[in-house]
Amino acid sequence: MDRLSVPSEAAAWSAAQRRQGGRVGFVPTMGALHAGHLALVAEARRQCDRVAASIFVNPLQFNNPEDLARYPRQPEADARLLEEAGCDMLFQPDAEGLYHGTSPLRYELHGLDLHWEGPSRPGHFQGVVNVVERLFHYVRPDRAFFGEKDRQQLTIIRHVANTLHWPTVIVPCPTLRETDGLAMSSRNQRLGPADRARAPLLYRALQAVADLAFHHSVEEARQAGLDVLAGDPEIQLDHLGIAHPDTLVPLTHWDGLDRAVALIAAQVGPVRLIDNLDLRRG
Ligand code: AMP
């Protein structure tokens, strides 16, 4: 596996692959890798001839400096995991090299950042789109793989990719979970034993919503999720709600839909966790 930190070298690597007719798949990450990330690499392997991954803890998308400072970093272990997973190139730029003194751009998100994570994390999605654009600019992937775990991020990246006619195909990949249902996340490392034990309640709340979805009202389904969380006063809920599957606009009625999505965010001890679950009629 090639390890590159200079953006122009990553661009040259990618150009060389394309010259040889290889389709380049790309998995952008912030490191502290787990099986969820590696599943994206595996999917990229299946769909592409060459796989690049990046590790970059993007300061632009952190609205809380403490969260940025405490974000877990384990570059050597990550590199080993990526190599074992069949990754061909690891791109690890630093902020100066990647942004090169340019100011962040402001993207038109058409209101997709007004709900859910948006109000709690001002500027977060602008920071995400900025870094994805910079990474794509150098890596020029044919396909890029993103987890449904970060559902709103995926929705926003797809939207920007469509509206700005980015040539990269955005491929969504399902959420990987621990055996007790907790969605895998680099931030889970920072949960102490008591918080780790309560964290799966988020997924159980989503399942309770899914059990009632489409058979009861939206509010009743949501209330079933809230009832699950009421069992543990240590979980500080940020939001739990039901949204349109494509736009993530909050729903108050099922509106004849066959699909929807339930989204949750909560502070569990020192960590803010997010998760979501597809809801299907029938
Ligand atoms: P991150 O390193 O948290 O920025 O995540 C990098 C990519 O991995 C993003 O596309 C995430 O959505 C995806 N990802 C994170 N956790 C999971 C998971 N549990 N299952 C699937 N994909 C994930």
Coordinates of C-alpha atoms and ligand atoms in Angstrom, one line a residue:
M1 CA 0.0 0.0 0.0
D2 CA 1.3 3.4 -1.0
R3 CA 1.2 6.0 1.8
L4 CA 1.1 9.6 0.6
S5 CA 0.7 12.9 2.4
V6 CA 1.4 15.4 -0.4
P7 CA -1.8 16.2 -2.3
S8 CA -0.1 16.4 -5.7
E9 CA 1.4 13.0 -5.2
A10 CA -2.1 11.6 -4.4
A11 CA -3.3 13.2 -7.6
A12 CA -0.4 11.7 -9.6
W13 CA -1.1 8.2 -8.1
S14 CA -4.8 8.4 -9.1
A15 CA -3.9 9.7 -12.6
A16 CA -1.5 6.7 -13.1
Q17 CA -4.3 4.3 -12.1
R18 CA -6.7 5.8 -14.6
R19 CA -4.1 5.8 -17.3
Q20 CA -3.9 2.0 -16.8
G21 CA -7.6 1.8 -17.2
G22 CA -8.2 1.2 -13.4
R23 CA -11.4 2.4 -11.8
V24 CA -10.5 4.2 -8.6
G25 CA -12.7 3.7 -5.5
F26 CA -12.3 6.1 -2.5
V27 CA -13.1 5.8 1.2
P28 CA -12.6 9.1 3.1
T29 CA -12.3 8.7 6.9
M30 CA -11.1 10.5 10.0
G31 CA -9.2 7.4 11.2
A32 CA -9.5 5.4 14.4
L33 CA -10.8 2.7 12.0
H34 CA -13.3 0.0 12.9
A35 CA -15.1 -2.7 11.0
G36 CA -17.6 -0.2 9.6
H37 CA -14.8 1.7 7.8
L38 CA -13.3 -1.6 6.6
A39 CA -16.7 -2.7 5.2
L40 CA -16.5 0.4 3.0
V41 CA -13.1 -0.6 1.8
A42 CA -14.4 -4.1 1.1
E43 CA -17.2 -2.7 -1.0
A44 CA -14.8 -0.4 -2.8
R45 CA -12.7 -3.5 -3.6
R46 CA -15.7 -5.2 -5.0
Q47 CA -16.8 -2.3 -7.3
C48 CA -13.4 -0.9 -8.3
D49 CA -9.9 -1.9 -9.6
R50 CA -8.0 0.3 -7.2
V51 CA -8.9 1.5 -3.7
A52 CA -7.7 4.7 -2.0
A53 CA -8.6 5.7 1.5
S54 CA -7.9 8.9 3.4
I55 CA -7.3 9.7 7.0
F56 CA -7.8 13.3 7.8
V57 CA -9.3 14.8 11.0
N58 CA -10.9 17.8 9.4
P59 CA -10.8 20.8 11.6
L60 CA -13.5 22.6 9.5
Q61 CA -16.2 20.1 10.5
F62 CA -15.7 20.3 14.3
N63 CA -17.7 23.1 16.0
N64 CA -16.4 22.0 19.4
P65 CA -12.6 22.4 19.8
E66 CA -12.6 19.8 22.7
D67 CA -14.2 17.2 20.4
L68 CA -11.4 17.9 17.8
A69 CA -8.6 17.6 20.4
R70 CA -10.0 14.4 21.8
Y71 CA -10.8 12.7 18.6
P72 CA -8.9 9.3 18.7
R73 CA -5.8 9.1 16.5
Q74 CA -4.0 5.8 15.8
P75 CA -2.4 6.2 12.3
E76 CA 0.0 3.2 12.4
A77 CA -2.7 0.8 13.5
D78 CA -5.1 2.3 10.9
A79 CA -2.5 1.8 8.1
R80 CA -2.1 -1.8 9.0
L81 CA -5.9 -2.4 9.0
L82 CA -6.2 -0.7 5.6
E83 CA -3.4 -2.7 4.1
E84 CA -4.9 -6.0 5.4
A85 CA -8.3 -4.9 3.9
G86 CA -6.7 -4.5 0.5
C87 CA -6.4 -0.8 0.2
D88 CA -3.9 0.3 -2.4
M89 CA -3.2 3.9 -1.3
L90 CA -3.6 5.8 1.9
F91 CA -3.7 9.5 1.6
Q92 CA -2.9 11.3 4.9
P93 CA -2.6 15.0 4.1
D94 CA -2.2 17.8 6.7
A95 CA -4.5 20.7 6.9
E96 CA -2.1 23.1 5.3
G97 CA -1.4 20.9 2.4
L98 CA -5.0 20.0 1.8
Y99 CA -6.5 23.5 2.0
H100 CA -3.4 25.3 0.8
G101 CA -4.3 28.7 2.3
T102 CA -7.7 28.8 0.5
S103 CA -10.7 30.0 2.4
P104 CA -13.6 27.5 2.9
L105 CA -16.3 27.8 0.2
R106 CA -19.9 28.2 1.1
Y107 CA -22.1 25.5 -0.6
E108 CA -25.8 25.8 -1.3
L109 CA -27.3 23.0 0.7
H110 CA -31.0 23.9 -0.1
G111 CA -32.0 23.6 3.6
L112 CA -30.7 20.0 4.0
D113 CA -28.7 21.2 7.0
L114 CA -31.6 22.9 8.8
H115 CA -32.7 19.8 10.7
W116 CA -31.2 17.0 12.9
E117 CA -27.5 17.5 13.2
G118 CA -27.5 21.0 11.6
P119 CA -28.8 23.1 14.4
S120 CA -26.6 21.4 17.0
R121 CA -23.5 21.6 14.9
P122 CA -23.4 25.0 13.1
G123 CA -21.0 24.9 10.1
H124 CA -20.5 21.2 10.4
F125 CA -21.9 20.2 7.0
Q126 CA -20.2 23.1 5.2
G127 CA -17.0 21.8 6.7
V128 CA -17.8 18.2 5.5
V129 CA -18.6 19.3 2.0
N130 CA -15.4 21.4 1.9
V131 CA -13.2 18.6 2.9
V132 CA -14.9 16.1 0.6
E133 CA -14.5 18.5 -2.4
R134 CA -10.8 19.0 -1.5
L135 CA -10.2 15.2 -1.2
F136 CA -12.0 14.5 -4.4
H137 CA -10.1 17.3 -6.2
Y138 CA -6.9 15.4 -5.6
V139 CA -8.0 11.8 -5.6
R140 CA -10.5 12.2 -8.5
P141 CA -12.3 8.9 -7.6
D142 CA -14.7 7.2 -10.0
R143 CA -16.7 6.1 -7.0
A144 CA -16.7 7.2 -3.3
F145 CA -18.1 5.1 -0.5
F146 CA -20.0 6.6 2.5
G147 CA -21.7 5.0 5.4
E148 CA -25.4 5.3 6.1
K149 CA -24.4 5.7 9.7
D150 CA -24.0 9.4 8.9
R151 CA -27.2 9.6 7.1
Q152 CA -27.5 13.4 6.8
Q153 CA -23.9 13.7 5.7
L154 CA -24.6 11.1 3.0
T155 CA -27.7 13.0 1.9
I156 CA -25.9 16.3 1.7
I157 CA -22.9 14.9 -0.2
R158 CA -25.2 13.2 -2.7
H159 CA -27.1 16.4 -3.1
V160 CA -24.0 18.6 -3.7
A161 CA -22.5 15.9 -6.0
N162 CA -25.7 16.0 -8.1
T163 CA -26.3 19.7 -8.2
L164 CA -22.7 20.5 -9.0
H165 CA -22.4 17.6 -11.4
W166 CA -19.4 16.1 -9.7
P167 CA -18.2 13.2 -11.8
T168 CA -17.8 10.8 -8.8
V169 CA -20.5 8.3 -8.1
I170 CA -21.6 8.4 -4.4
V171 CA -22.1 4.9 -3.1
P172 CA -24.1 4.4 0.2
C173 CA -23.1 1.5 2.5
P174 CA -25.1 0.0 5.3
T175 CA -24.3 0.7 9.0
L176 CA -22.2 -1.9 10.8
R177 CA -23.3 -2.6 14.4
E178 CA -21.8 -4.2 17.5
T179 CA -23.6 -7.4 18.5
D180 CA -25.8 -5.4 21.0
G181 CA -26.9 -3.1 18.2
L182 CA -24.7 -0.1 19.0
A183 CA -23.6 1.5 15.7
M184 CA -19.8 1.2 15.3
S185 CA -18.1 4.6 15.7
S186 CA -14.6 5.8 16.4
R187 CA -16.1 7.8 19.3
N188 CA -17.3 4.6 21.0
Q189 CA -13.7 4.2 22.2
R190 CA -14.3 7.1 24.6
L191 CA -17.3 5.5 26.4
G192 CA -16.5 4.2 29.9
P193 CA -18.0 0.8 30.8
A194 CA -21.3 2.3 32.3
D195 CA -21.9 4.5 29.3
R196 CA -20.9 1.7 26.9
A197 CA -23.6 -0.5 28.6
R198 CA -26.3 2.2 28.1
A199 CA -25.3 3.3 24.6
P200 CA -27.3 0.4 22.8
L201 CA -30.5 2.0 24.1
L202 CA -30.3 4.4 21.1
Y203 CA -30.6 1.6 18.7
R204 CA -33.4 0.0 20.8
A205 CA -35.3 3.3 20.7
L206 CA -35.0 3.3 16.9
Q207 CA -36.3 -0.2 16.8
A208 CA -39.2 0.7 18.9
V209 CA -40.0 3.5 16.4
A210 CA -39.7 1.0 13.6
D211 CA -42.1 -1.5 15.3
L212 CA -44.9 1.1 15.2
A213 CA -44.0 2.9 12.0
F214 CA -46.8 3.1 9.4
H215 CA -49.2 1.2 11.7
H216 CA -49.5 4.0 14.2
S217 CA -49.2 7.8 13.8
V218 CA -45.8 9.4 13.4
E219 CA -46.1 10.9 16.9
E220 CA -47.0 7.5 18.5
A221 CA -44.1 5.8 16.8
R222 CA -41.8 8.6 18.0
Q223 CA -43.2 8.3 21.5
A224 CA -42.4 4.6 21.6
G225 CA -38.8 5.5 21.1
L226 CA -38.9 8.2 23.7
D227 CA -40.4 5.7 26.2
V228 CA -37.4 3.4 25.7
L229 CA -35.0 6.3 26.4
A230 CA -37.0 7.3 29.5
G231 CA -35.6 4.1 31.1
D232 CA -32.2 5.8 31.5
P233 CA -32.1 9.4 32.7
E234 CA -28.3 9.5 32.1
I235 CA -28.9 9.6 28.3
Q236 CA -29.4 13.3 27.3
L237 CA -31.4 13.2 24.1
D238 CA -30.7 15.8 21.5
H239 CA -33.2 14.7 18.9
L240 CA -35.3 11.6 18.0
G241 CA -37.6 12.0 15.0
I242 CA -38.8 10.6 11.7
A243 CA -37.9 12.0 8.3
H244 CA -38.5 11.7 4.6
P245 CA -36.0 9.0 3.3
D246 CA -34.5 11.2 0.5
T247 CA -34.7 14.8 1.8
L248 CA -34.6 14.1 5.6
V249 CA -37.4 16.7 6.0
P250 CA -39.1 15.9 9.3
L251 CA -42.4 14.1 8.9
T252 CA -45.6 14.7 11.0
H253 CA -47.7 12.3 8.9
W254 CA -46.7 9.2 6.8
D255 CA -47.9 11.1 3.7
G256 CA -48.5 7.8 1.8
L257 CA -44.8 7.0 1.9
D258 CA -43.5 3.4 1.9
R259 CA -40.2 4.3 3.4
A260 CA -39.0 6.8 6.0
V261 CA -36.0 7.1 8.3
A262 CA -35.8 7.5 12.1
L263 CA -32.9 9.6 13.4
I264 CA -31.4 10.0 16.8
A265 CA -28.7 11.9 18.5
A266 CA -27.9 11.9 22.2
Q267 CA -25.1 12.7 24.6
V268 CA -24.0 9.6 26.4
G269 CA -21.4 10.5 29.0
P270 CA -18.5 12.3 27.2
V271 CA -19.7 11.4 23.7
R272 CA -22.4 12.6 21.4
L273 CA -23.7 9.6 19.5
I274 CA -25.8 9.5 16.4
D275 CA -27.7 6.7 14.7
N276 CA -30.6 6.1 12.3
L277 CA -32.8 3.3 11.0
D278 CA -34.7 2.8 7.8
L279 CA -38.5 2.4 8.3
R280 CA -40.4 0.3 5.8
R281 CA -44.2 -0.2 5.3
G282 CA -45.4 -3.8 5.5
Ligands
AMP1 P1 -15.6 8.9 9.9 O1 -14.2 8.3 10.1 O2 -16.4 8.7 11.2 O3 -15.6 10.2 9.3 O4 -16.3 7.9 8.9 C1 -15.8 7.6 7.6 C2 -16.8 6.9 6.8 O5 -17.2 5.7 7.5 C3 -18.1 7.7 6.7 O6 -18.6 7.5 5.4 C4 -19.0 7.1 7.7 O7 -20.4 7.2 7.4 C5 -18.6 5.6 7.6 N1 -18.9 4.9 8.8 C6 -18.7 5.3 10.1 N2 -19.2 4.4 11.0 C7 -19.8 3.4 10.2 C8 -20.5 2.2 10.5 N3 -20.8 1.8 11.8 N4 -21.0 1.5 9.5 C9 -20.7 1.9 8.2 N5 -20.1 3.0 7.9 C10 -19.6 3.7 8.9

